Short mmCIF file of C-alpha atoms and ligand atoms in Angstrom, two decimals:
data_model
loop_
_atom_site.label_atom_id
_atom_site.label_comp_id
_atom_site.label_asym_id
_atom_site.label_seq_id
_atom_site.Cartn_x
_atom_site.Cartn_y
_atom_site.Cartn_z
CA UNK A 291 -6.50 -19.40 -20.29
CA UNK A 292 -2.75 -20.04 -21.30
CA UNK A 293 -1.08 -22.65 -19.34
CA UNK A 294 2.64 -22.04 -19.11
CA UNK A 295 3.74 -25.01 -17.42
CA UNK A 296 2.94 -28.57 -15.80
CA UNK A 297 3.67 -30.55 -12.75
CA UNK A 298 6.05 -33.21 -13.30
CA UNK A 299 7.83 -34.28 -9.93
CA UNK A 300 8.75 -32.70 -6.79
CA UNK A 301 7.67 -32.69 -3.04
CA UNK A 302 5.53 -30.05 -1.00
CA UNK A 303 8.06 -27.55 -0.58
CA UNK A 304 9.52 -27.83 -4.10
CA UNK A 305 7.07 -28.75 -6.88
CA UNK A 306 9.08 -29.21 -10.23
CA UNK A 307 7.17 -27.52 -13.43
CA UNK A 308 7.97 -27.88 -16.83
CA UNK A 309 7.85 -24.66 -18.60
CA UNK A 310 6.12 -24.48 -22.22
CA UNK A 311 8.13 -23.91 -24.78
CA UNK A 312 7.84 -20.22 -25.91
CA UNK A 313 6.72 -18.91 -22.15
CA UNK A 314 9.36 -17.59 -19.69
CA UNK A 315 9.00 -18.06 -16.40
CA UNK A 316 10.27 -15.52 -13.90
CA UNK A 317 11.87 -15.86 -10.37
CA UNK A 318 9.23 -14.63 -7.77
CA UNK A 319 6.60 -15.02 -10.12
CA UNK A 320 3.19 -16.42 -8.99
CA UNK A 321 1.36 -19.10 -11.06
CA UNK A 322 -1.97 -20.39 -10.55
CA UNK A 323 -3.16 -24.27 -10.70
CA UNK A 324 -6.82 -25.28 -11.00
CA UNK A 325 -6.64 -28.51 -9.54
CA UNK A 326 -9.73 -30.29 -8.97
CA UNK A 327 -11.59 -27.63 -7.87
CA UNK A 328 -8.84 -25.64 -5.79
CA UNK A 329 -7.47 -22.80 -6.70
CA UNK A 330 -3.36 -22.96 -5.60
CA UNK A 331 -1.08 -20.00 -5.78
CA UNK A 332 2.58 -21.16 -6.37
CA UNK A 333 5.59 -19.14 -6.43
CA UNK A 334 8.90 -19.74 -8.58
CA UNK A 335 11.71 -19.75 -6.42
CA UNK A 336 14.28 -21.58 -8.67
CA UNK A 337 14.79 -21.96 -12.44
CA UNK A 338 17.00 -24.82 -14.20
CA UNK A 339 17.66 -26.67 -17.28
CA UNK A 340 16.30 -30.11 -18.04
CA UNK A 341 17.16 -32.57 -20.99
CA UNK A 342 16.30 -35.67 -22.25
CA UNK A 343 19.57 -35.89 -23.69
CA UNK A 344 22.75 -37.39 -21.81
CA UNK A 345 24.94 -34.99 -20.63
CA UNK A 346 28.23 -36.26 -22.39
CA UNK A 347 26.17 -35.89 -25.80
CA UNK A 348 25.11 -32.60 -24.92
CA UNK A 349 28.81 -31.78 -24.17
CA UNK A 350 29.87 -33.40 -27.57
CA UNK A 351 27.08 -31.75 -29.65
CA UNK A 352 28.28 -28.28 -28.09
CA UNK A 353 31.96 -28.75 -28.81
CA UNK A 354 31.02 -29.82 -32.44
CA UNK A 355 29.05 -26.67 -33.15
CA UNK A 356 31.26 -24.23 -31.28
CA UNK A 357 34.15 -25.58 -33.60
CA UNK A 358 32.26 -24.90 -36.83
CA UNK A 359 30.84 -28.64 -37.60
CA UNK A 360 27.70 -29.60 -38.50
CA UNK A 361 23.99 -28.00 -37.19
CA UNK A 362 23.31 -29.78 -34.01
CA UNK A 363 19.59 -29.96 -34.48
CA UNK A 364 18.86 -32.30 -32.11
CA UNK A 365 20.12 -29.90 -29.07
CA UNK A 366 17.31 -27.39 -30.49
CA UNK A 367 14.82 -29.88 -29.86
CA UNK A 368 12.23 -28.01 -27.59
CA UNK A 369 10.75 -31.43 -26.56
CA UNK A 370 14.21 -32.67 -25.25
CA UNK A 371 15.07 -29.79 -23.57
CA UNK A 372 13.60 -27.17 -21.34
CA UNK A 373 13.35 -25.42 -18.48
CA UNK A 374 12.36 -26.51 -15.07
CA UNK A 375 10.93 -24.15 -12.19
CA UNK A 376 10.80 -24.73 -8.55
CA UNK A 377 7.88 -23.59 -7.14
CA UNK A 378 6.82 -23.41 -3.55
CA UNK A 379 3.25 -23.12 -2.45
CA UNK A 380 1.89 -19.92 -1.34
CA UNK A 381 -1.68 -20.31 -0.67
CA UNK A 382 -5.14 -21.95 -1.42
CA UNK A 383 -8.15 -19.92 -1.98
CA UNK A 384 -11.41 -21.54 -1.29
CA UNK A 385 -14.27 -18.96 -1.83
CA UNK A 386 -13.09 -15.53 -0.45
CA UNK A 387 -11.13 -17.49 2.36
CA UNK A 388 -7.08 -17.80 1.93
CA UNK A 389 -5.66 -20.85 3.74
CA UNK A 390 -2.37 -22.38 3.77
CA UNK A 391 -1.74 -25.30 0.98
CA UNK A 392 -1.47 -29.05 2.87
CA UNK A 393 -1.66 -30.97 -0.13
CA UNK A 394 -0.36 -31.26 -3.28
CA UNK A 395 -1.74 -30.31 -6.54
CA UNK A 396 -2.82 -33.54 -8.92
CA UNK A 397 0.27 -35.20 -10.74
CA UNK A 398 0.32 -33.33 -14.18
CA UNK A 399 -1.61 -30.54 -13.29
CA UNK A 400 -1.22 -27.29 -15.65
CA UNK A 401 -0.52 -23.89 -14.16
CA UNK A 402 -1.39 -20.52 -15.76
CA UNK A 403 0.11 -17.15 -14.57
CA UNK A 404 -1.81 -15.13 -11.96
CA UNK A 405 -4.30 -12.68 -13.00
CA UNK A 406 -5.65 -9.94 -11.22
CA UNK A 407 -9.09 -11.43 -10.80
CA UNK A 408 -7.71 -14.31 -9.12
CA UNK A 409 -7.33 -12.04 -6.21
CA UNK A 410 -10.56 -9.74 -6.74
CA UNK A 411 -12.31 -11.42 -3.55
CA UNK A 412 -10.27 -9.29 -1.28
CA UNK A 413 -11.64 -5.69 0.12
CA UNK A 414 -10.35 -2.56 0.64
CA UNK A 415 -9.61 -1.91 4.11
CA UNK A 416 -11.29 0.92 6.23
CA UNK A 417 -7.98 2.19 6.94
CA UNK A 418 -6.14 1.99 3.85
CA UNK A 419 -2.51 1.95 3.52
CA UNK A 420 -1.12 1.82 -0.21
CA UNK A 421 1.91 -0.26 -0.70
CA UNK A 422 2.22 -0.94 -4.37
CA UNK A 423 0.73 -3.33 -6.90
CA UNK A 424 0.97 -6.91 -7.25
CA UNK A 425 3.97 -8.37 -8.91
CA UNK A 426 3.87 -11.29 -11.33
CA UNK A 427 7.94 -11.72 -12.01
CA UNK A 428 8.48 -7.99 -13.17
CA UNK A 429 5.16 -7.52 -14.58
CA UNK A 430 2.62 -5.42 -12.72
CA UNK A 431 -0.88 -6.54 -12.33
CA UNK A 432 -2.25 -3.06 -11.94
CA UNK A 433 -3.96 -4.34 -8.47
CA UNK A 434 -3.06 -1.96 -5.59
CA UNK A 435 -2.29 -3.57 -2.47
CA UNK A 436 -3.65 -1.99 0.62
CA UNK A 437 -2.79 -3.06 4.26
CA UNK A 438 -5.02 -1.38 7.00
CA UNK A 439 -2.53 1.11 8.48
CA UNK A 440 -4.27 1.57 12.01
CA UNK A 441 -3.42 -1.82 12.63
CA UNK A 442 -0.23 -2.02 10.60
CA UNK A 443 1.36 1.25 11.47
CA UNK A 444 1.68 0.53 15.33
CA UNK A 445 3.51 -2.77 14.37
CA UNK A 446 6.03 -1.06 12.23
CA UNK A 447 7.16 -1.43 9.11
CA UNK A 448 10.50 -2.27 8.02
CA UNK A 449 12.11 -1.39 4.76
CA UNK A 450 15.37 -3.13 3.93
CA UNK A 451 17.33 -2.66 0.53
CA UNK A 452 20.69 -2.05 -0.85
CA UNK A 453 21.44 1.62 -1.78
CA UNK A 454 19.32 3.09 -4.87
CA UNK A 455 16.61 0.26 -5.05
CA UNK A 456 13.75 2.55 -4.09
CA UNK A 457 13.25 2.48 -0.21
CA UNK A 458 12.83 6.63 -0.12
CA UNK A 459 10.45 6.25 -3.24
CA UNK A 460 8.58 3.87 -1.50
CA UNK A 461 8.34 5.87 1.50
CA UNK A 462 7.26 8.84 -0.88
CA UNK A 463 4.47 6.93 -2.30
CA UNK A 464 3.34 5.74 1.18
CA UNK A 465 3.36 8.94 2.73
CA UNK A 466 1.67 10.53 -0.49
CA UNK A 467 -1.22 8.37 0.09
CA UNK A 468 -1.57 8.85 3.97
CA UNK A 469 -1.47 12.36 3.71
CA UNK A 470 -5.22 12.94 3.81
CA UNK A 471 -5.62 10.14 6.16
CA UNK A 472 -6.61 11.56 9.69
CA UNK A 473 -6.35 8.09 11.43
CA UNK A 474 -2.60 8.43 11.89
CA UNK A 475 0.15 11.11 12.46
CA UNK A 476 3.27 10.56 10.84
CA UNK A 477 6.96 11.95 12.07
CA UNK A 478 9.48 11.76 9.46
CA UNK A 479 13.15 12.28 10.58
CA UNK A 480 14.32 13.47 7.25
CA UNK A 481 18.50 13.49 7.33
CA UNK A 482 18.28 14.04 3.09
CA UNK A 483 15.59 16.74 3.18
CA UNK A 484 13.97 14.95 0.42
CA UNK A 485 10.59 14.26 1.50
CA UNK A 486 8.94 17.58 1.98
CA UNK A 487 9.16 19.09 -1.58
CA UNK A 488 7.78 15.62 -2.89
CA UNK A 489 4.78 15.69 -0.41
CA UNK A 490 4.04 19.54 -0.71
CA UNK A 491 2.65 18.72 -4.00
CA UNK A 492 -0.12 17.06 -2.74
CA UNK A 493 -3.77 19.01 -2.88
CA UNK A 494 -3.84 18.46 0.72
CA UNK A 495 -0.74 19.71 1.96
CA UNK A 496 -2.13 21.94 4.78
CA UNK A 497 -2.13 18.52 6.56
CA UNK A 498 1.57 18.64 6.06
CA UNK A 499 4.11 20.28 8.69
CA UNK A 500 7.57 21.01 7.93
CA UNK A 501 10.32 21.99 10.06
CA UNK A 502 13.97 22.95 9.14
CA UNK A 503 17.01 25.24 10.14
CA UNK A 504 16.55 26.68 6.83
CA UNK A 505 12.72 26.59 6.18
CA UNK A 506 11.45 27.29 2.54
CA UNK A 507 8.04 29.06 2.21
CA UNK A 508 5.11 27.54 4.32
CA UNK A 509 7.95 25.92 6.69
CA UNK A 510 8.78 26.63 10.39
CA UNK A 511 12.34 27.23 11.98
CA UNK A 512 13.57 24.23 13.91
CA UNK A 513 14.47 25.62 17.17
CA UNK A 514 14.22 23.89 20.44
CA UNK A 515 14.71 25.36 23.85
CA UNK A 516 16.88 23.86 26.15
CA UNK A 517 13.95 23.41 28.81
CA UNK A 518 12.49 20.78 26.40
CA UNK A 519 15.24 18.32 27.19
CA UNK A 520 15.67 15.77 29.52
CA UNK A 521 18.34 13.26 30.63
CA UNK A 522 16.67 10.59 29.06
CA UNK A 523 16.43 12.09 25.64
CA UNK A 524 20.36 11.47 25.27
CA UNK A 525 20.04 7.80 25.59
CA UNK A 526 21.48 6.20 22.36
CA UNK A 527 22.70 9.51 21.10
CA UNK A 528 26.16 9.08 22.14
CA UNK A 529 27.26 6.99 25.03
CA UNK A 530 27.42 8.50 28.52
CA UNK A 531 29.39 6.69 31.28
CA UNK A 532 27.25 5.85 34.41
CA UNK A 533 28.94 8.62 36.40
CA UNK A 534 28.08 11.13 33.64
CA UNK A 535 24.37 9.77 33.37
CA UNK A 536 23.96 9.92 37.34
CA UNK A 537 25.35 13.76 37.12
CA UNK A 538 22.84 14.66 34.26
CA UNK A 539 20.16 13.27 36.46
CA UNK A 540 21.09 14.91 39.79
CA UNK A 541 21.30 18.08 37.82
CA UNK A 542 17.99 17.75 36.65
CA UNK A 543 16.36 16.97 39.78
CA UNK A 544 17.90 20.01 41.19
CA UNK A 545 17.12 22.76 38.47
CA UNK A 546 14.55 20.89 36.60
CA UNK A 547 13.84 22.77 33.42
CA UNK A 548 16.90 24.83 33.66
CA UNK A 549 19.51 21.97 34.16
CA UNK A 550 20.88 22.16 30.42
CA UNK A 551 21.27 26.09 30.97
CA UNK A 552 22.93 25.62 34.14
CA UNK A 553 25.51 23.09 33.15
CA UNK A 554 26.59 25.25 30.00
CA UNK A 555 26.83 28.35 32.20
CA UNK A 556 29.54 27.11 34.80
CA UNK A 557 27.47 28.49 37.29
CA UNK A 558 27.12 25.26 39.47
CA UNK A 559 28.63 24.25 42.14
CA UNK A 560 28.84 20.47 40.80
CA UNK A 561 30.62 19.34 44.21
CA UNK A 562 27.54 20.03 45.99
CA UNK A 563 25.86 17.10 44.04
CA UNK A 564 28.62 15.05 44.74
CA UNK A 565 29.83 15.06 41.18
CA UNK A 566 33.40 14.47 40.45
CA UNK A 567 35.67 17.11 39.26
CA UNK A 568 36.92 15.04 36.50
CA UNK A 569 33.06 14.11 35.18
CA UNK A 570 31.81 17.28 35.25
CA UNK A 571 34.12 19.14 32.28
CA UNK A 572 33.76 15.89 30.41
CA UNK A 573 29.85 15.92 30.80
CA UNK A 574 30.04 19.84 29.71
CA UNK A 575 32.04 19.44 26.75
CA UNK A 576 29.71 16.27 25.72
CA UNK A 577 26.58 18.00 26.15
CA UNK A 578 28.20 21.29 23.84
CA UNK A 579 29.28 18.82 21.29
CA UNK A 580 25.71 17.51 20.78
CA UNK A 581 23.71 20.62 21.46
CA UNK A 582 24.07 22.31 17.80
CA UNK A 583 23.68 26.15 18.30
CA UNK A 584 21.24 26.65 15.30
CA UNK A 585 18.85 24.29 16.91
CA UNK A 586 18.92 24.01 20.71
CA UNK A 587 18.57 27.67 21.91
CA UNK A 588 18.23 29.30 25.45
CA UNK A 589 15.57 31.69 24.23
CA UNK A 590 12.82 30.52 22.09
CA UNK A 591 11.59 27.46 20.46
CA UNK A 592 9.68 26.66 23.79
CA UNK A 593 6.37 25.52 22.33
CA UNK A 594 8.15 23.33 19.30
CA UNK A 595 7.94 19.83 21.21
CA UNK A 596 4.17 20.34 22.50
CA UNK A 597 3.44 21.64 18.65
CA UNK A 598 4.83 18.44 17.15
CA UNK A 599 3.13 16.22 19.10
CA UNK A 600 -0.12 17.81 18.88
CA UNK A 601 -0.01 17.88 15.53
CA UNK A 602 0.78 14.10 15.41
CA UNK A 603 -2.21 13.29 17.50
CA UNK A 604 -4.65 15.40 15.39
CA UNK A 605 -3.40 12.92 12.24
CA UNK A 606 -1.03 15.58 10.53
CA UNK A 607 2.11 14.34 8.79
CA UNK A 608 5.43 16.22 10.30
CA UNK A 609 8.77 16.57 8.48
CA UNK A 610 11.95 17.60 10.35
CA UNK A 611 14.44 18.12 8.15
CA UNK A 612 17.70 17.14 9.71
CA UNK A 613 20.35 17.52 6.92
CA UNK A 614 22.48 20.09 8.28
CA UNK A 615 22.67 18.52 11.58
CA UNK A 616 25.45 16.26 12.77
CA UNK A 617 24.58 12.70 13.40
CA UNK A 618 24.39 13.17 17.11
CA UNK A 619 22.51 16.27 17.03
CA UNK A 620 19.91 14.90 14.39
CA UNK A 621 19.54 11.99 17.11
CA UNK A 622 18.78 13.85 19.58
CA UNK A 623 16.22 15.75 18.04
CA UNK A 624 14.72 12.38 16.99
CA UNK A 625 14.94 11.04 20.42
CA UNK A 626 13.38 13.86 22.17
CA UNK A 627 10.70 14.23 19.74
CA UNK A 628 9.76 10.28 19.90
CA UNK A 629 10.18 10.30 23.55
CA UNK A 630 7.50 12.98 23.70
CA UNK A 631 5.46 11.35 21.24
CA UNK A 632 5.48 7.99 23.29
CA UNK A 633 4.72 9.41 26.55
CA UNK A 634 2.09 11.53 25.14
CA UNK A 635 0.61 7.93 23.79
CA UNK A 636 1.18 6.28 27.17
CA UNK A 637 -1.10 8.84 28.99
CA UNK A 638 -3.73 8.98 26.23
CA UNK A 639 -5.97 5.93 26.16
CA UNK A 640 -8.88 7.51 24.06
CA UNK A 641 -9.80 4.34 21.86
CA UNK A 642 -10.07 6.78 18.62
CA UNK A 643 -7.24 8.75 18.75
CA UNK A 644 -4.82 8.91 15.66
CA UNK A 645 -2.00 6.25 15.96
CA UNK A 646 1.56 7.88 15.25
CA UNK A 647 4.39 6.43 13.24
CA UNK A 648 7.74 7.54 13.10
CA UNK A 649 9.71 7.16 9.89
CA UNK A 650 13.50 6.79 10.85
CA UNK A 651 16.26 6.32 8.09
CA UNK A 652 19.36 4.53 8.48
CA UNK A 653 17.67 2.91 11.19
CA UNK A 654 20.46 0.59 12.84
CA UNK A 655 21.81 4.14 14.53
CA UNK A 656 19.34 4.11 16.76
CA UNK A 657 17.89 0.44 16.82
CA UNK A 658 21.16 -1.31 17.10
CA UNK A 659 21.61 -0.53 20.83
CA UNK A 660 25.52 0.19 20.10
CA UNK A 661 25.33 3.31 22.33
CA UNK A 662 22.94 1.68 24.30
CA UNK A 663 19.17 1.23 24.51
CA UNK A 664 17.23 4.46 22.93
CA UNK A 665 13.27 5.18 23.01
CA UNK A 666 13.27 4.01 19.38
CA UNK A 667 14.13 0.25 20.87
CA UNK A 668 11.46 0.97 23.52
CA UNK A 669 8.97 1.77 20.94
CA UNK A 670 9.73 -1.29 18.85
CA UNK A 671 9.25 -3.62 21.59
CA UNK A 672 6.43 -2.14 23.20
CA UNK A 673 4.89 0.67 21.20
CA UNK A 674 2.07 -1.12 19.69
CA UNK A 675 0.44 -1.43 23.06
CA UNK A 676 0.22 2.10 22.77
CA UNK A 677 -0.39 3.12 19.29
CA UNK A 678 2.95 4.16 18.28
CA UNK A 679 5.03 2.49 15.50
CA UNK A 680 8.18 2.94 13.78
CA UNK A 681 9.03 3.15 9.87
CA UNK A 682 12.46 2.02 9.94
CA UNK A 683 14.47 1.82 6.94
CA UNK A 684 17.95 0.49 6.56
CA UNK A 685 20.70 -0.86 3.92
CA UNK A 686 22.04 -3.02 7.03
CA UNK A 687 19.23 -5.24 8.64
CA UNK A 688 21.87 -7.26 10.16
CA UNK A 689 22.95 -4.96 12.28
CA UNK A 690 19.67 -4.65 14.24
CA UNK A 691 19.24 -7.33 16.99
CA UNK A 692 17.19 -10.09 16.29
CA UNK A 693 14.64 -9.27 18.70
CA UNK A 694 13.96 -5.97 17.56
CA UNK A 695 14.02 -6.86 14.13
CA UNK A 696 11.04 -9.80 15.15
CA UNK A 697 9.04 -6.96 16.43
CA UNK A 698 8.96 -5.19 13.00
CA UNK A 699 5.94 -7.15 11.97
CA UNK A 700 5.62 -5.70 8.41
CA UNK A 701 8.56 -6.07 5.89
CA UNK A 702 8.79 -4.57 2.56
CA UNK A 703 12.01 -6.19 1.30
CA UNK A 704 13.36 -4.43 -1.56
CA UNK A 705 16.47 -5.59 -3.69
CA UNK A 706 19.92 -6.88 -1.64
CA UNK A 707 22.91 -8.18 -3.02
CA UNK A 708 24.57 -9.02 0.40
CA UNK A 709 23.37 -12.53 1.41
CA UNK A 710 24.24 -11.48 5.18
CA UNK A 711 21.56 -8.88 5.14
CA UNK A 712 19.18 -11.18 3.11
CA UNK A 713 19.63 -13.74 5.95
CA UNK A 714 18.91 -11.14 8.64
CA UNK A 715 15.60 -10.25 7.23
CA UNK A 716 14.68 -13.56 6.30
CA UNK A 717 14.96 -15.20 9.81
CA UNK A 718 12.83 -12.44 11.07
CA UNK A 719 10.23 -12.47 8.40
CA UNK A 720 6.33 -13.04 9.08
CA UNK A 721 6.52 -15.91 6.35
CA UNK A 722 8.81 -18.59 5.52
CA UNK A 723 11.01 -16.92 3.03
CA UNK A 724 13.86 -19.43 3.10
CA UNK A 725 13.53 -20.25 -0.27
CA UNK A 726 13.44 -16.58 -1.47
CA UNK A 727 16.89 -15.52 -1.22
CA UNK A 728 17.70 -15.75 -4.55
CA UNK A 729 14.49 -13.83 -5.60
CA UNK A 730 15.50 -10.82 -2.99
CA UNK A 731 18.77 -10.84 -4.46
CA UNK A 732 17.43 -10.25 -7.84
CA UNK A 733 14.74 -7.74 -7.25
CA UNK A 734 15.43 -4.54 -9.59
CA UNK A 735 14.33 -0.91 -8.68
CA UNK A 736 10.97 -1.00 -7.06
CA UNK A 737 10.49 -4.59 -6.97
CA UNK A 738 9.81 -5.62 -3.31
CA UNK A 739 8.19 -8.67 -1.52
CA UNK A 740 5.80 -7.83 0.94
CA UNK A 741 5.86 -10.11 4.17
CA UNK A 742 3.52 -9.13 7.21
CA UNK A 743 1.71 -10.93 10.19
CA UNK A 744 -1.31 -8.90 8.63
CA UNK A 745 -0.94 -10.50 5.02
CA UNK A 746 -1.81 -14.06 4.40
CA UNK A 747 1.21 -14.78 2.26
CA UNK A 748 4.25 -13.12 1.23
CA UNK A 749 3.29 -10.80 -1.56
CA UNK A 750 5.51 -9.63 -4.73
CA UNK A 751 5.10 -5.96 -5.11
CA UNK A 752 5.89 -3.49 -7.74
CA UNK A 753 5.90 0.25 -6.57
CA UNK A 754 4.98 2.82 -8.58
CA UNK A 755 7.54 5.68 -9.29
CA UNK A 756 6.68 8.51 -7.26
CA UNK A 757 6.72 10.90 -10.03
CA UNK A 758 4.02 8.71 -11.71
CA UNK A 759 2.09 7.87 -8.57
CA UNK A 760 1.57 11.45 -7.53
CA UNK A 761 0.58 12.45 -11.15
CA UNK A 762 -2.09 9.50 -11.23
CA UNK A 763 -2.68 8.96 -7.26
CA UNK A 764 -3.78 5.37 -8.00
CA UNK A 765 -4.44 5.16 -4.21
CA UNK A 766 -7.79 6.12 -5.41
CA UNK A 767 -8.39 3.46 -7.44
CA UNK A 768 -11.28 1.20 -7.01
CA UNK A 769 -9.30 -2.12 -7.34
CA UNK A 770 -8.30 -3.24 -4.03
CA UNK A 771 -6.43 -5.81 -2.43
CA UNK A 772 -5.28 -6.81 1.05
N1 LIG B 139 9.66 1.91 -8.08
C1 LIG B 139 10.45 2.76 -8.94
N2 LIG B 139 10.55 2.65 -10.06
C2 LIG B 139 11.06 3.60 -11.17
N3 LIG B 139 12.60 4.12 -10.50
C3 LIG B 139 12.47 4.05 -9.18
C4 LIG B 139 11.50 3.49 -8.46
N4 LIG B 139 12.03 3.39 -6.78
C5 LIG B 139 13.07 4.20 -6.95
N5 LIG B 139 13.43 4.84 -8.32
C6 LIG B 139 14.64 5.21 -8.87
O1 LIG B 139 16.04 5.06 -8.23
C7 LIG B 139 16.63 6.22 -7.98
C8 LIG B 139 16.87 5.65 -6.21
O2 LIG B 139 15.90 5.50 -5.48
P1 LIG B 139 15.66 5.92 -3.64
O3 LIG B 139 16.41 7.50 -3.47
O4 LIG B 139 14.38 5.82 -3.76
O5 LIG B 139 16.73 4.75 -3.38
P2 LIG B 139 16.85 4.67 -1.90
O6 LIG B 139 17.01 3.18 -1.86
O7 LIG B 139 16.33 5.36 -0.80
O8 LIG B 139 18.71 5.09 -2.10
P3 LIG B 139 19.37 5.49 -1.05
O9 LIG B 139 19.70 3.97 0.08
O10 LIG B 139 20.65 6.05 -1.23
O11 LIG B 139 18.38 6.13 0.31
C9 LIG B 139 15.73 7.20 -8.08
O12 LIG B 139 16.06 8.21 -8.77
C10 LIG B 139 14.32 6.97 -8.16
O13 LIG B 139 13.62 7.97 -8.75
MG1 LIG B 140 16.85 6.86 0.17
#
């Protein structure tokens, strides 16, 4: 067993360890301390230099070396100059149990790097959701991490990161491993049309349903009949004034399924419904603006919403390509489908029906509540009671209200340089990540930190590149971890 460091001082929240010469510890790396029969896991959250030589002498010696005077051998002395790592306790492993660390390890204890066998007592859950492999620093332990998808998905998954750090790659990997599973239906609102081509390579692609304004072979046309729309589907899509909302509800009550067709047809004697003559034309104009002509139609598309809902509740994965729609039309399609899923979930309490999760990119658009509260905020707050969750992806976590963020119970945090964003994520995480800000800033492409109310501690992850993952499909691997 190779020791990489030794406890030299510190306190419970910051144990200082001297790094062994020749070994290199990394931020985020997990170390194991076998102390007095206890197995403690620690994580590196800071690194600094230590030296026995006085600072002035070091500066003097450095100056001499820089100016070309004689070699300063004592500066290379590995005994007197070293690296100190600050460690925080992650967990104590007792048999097959994981508990919080309440006592310090023995003074001068040695530490070694984490190995796959340290976590081998953990078993694969029944409804396995693959999220990546355990990472030790920047090294993959080749030990897959699975969560119980049936529990985790209705409690929402949040994926924050700066652009290009691998959010879409992670979602592709998760969806690819979920595709054959019948315990969950997934609705993907895909503004970049990037998921269908990736997932259609799966051997179980019969479980995949694709809608687009320009569907490729095997896809369906994204056409939604006006009669599927309700006034509340417009909530959070764009701001409507109170009189406009009242007008929408009055006209819906009067014309039911026909309310949108009637408004657009200029046939309505709106004054009869107490609607102001200034309000009505504005409402008409705004509806025309948001109702993209190639998607929302007067004839055809009557069954789309019911088809999507029934596919989701039979465990299929439905991808809606919204890449050619304006922001508002896209949100309306999303809001309409999410509302329909949510109301079906509320009325269907059979215990074994699939849970449904909705993937939403640039989540603050619907969770920031800037245009009023949307169905997505309602799902974030109470979806878990009805087995409906979100997989919310964003670069800007700070735009989502704290209360909503706190409800997103599993966070898969990828790299983020922006301190303000890290702060929003850390302050709403399931575990205490207050010392992990530097670690999150230093995460490279595909490196992540999993913080979940369903995991015993925050687990460092490395996510495989989708192209490699889909070739090897490591979701079938025997090695497991929860
Ligand atoms: N785990 C990974 N390993 C190797 N390469 C990766 C990994 N994740 C992502 N990449 C590569 O990084 C690039 C950006 O990834 P991706 O599109 O997933 O980022 P993103 O966070 O979704 O970006 P954006 O904010 O622009 O949507 C892609 O070329 C992808 O192949
Ligand atoms: Mg992306």
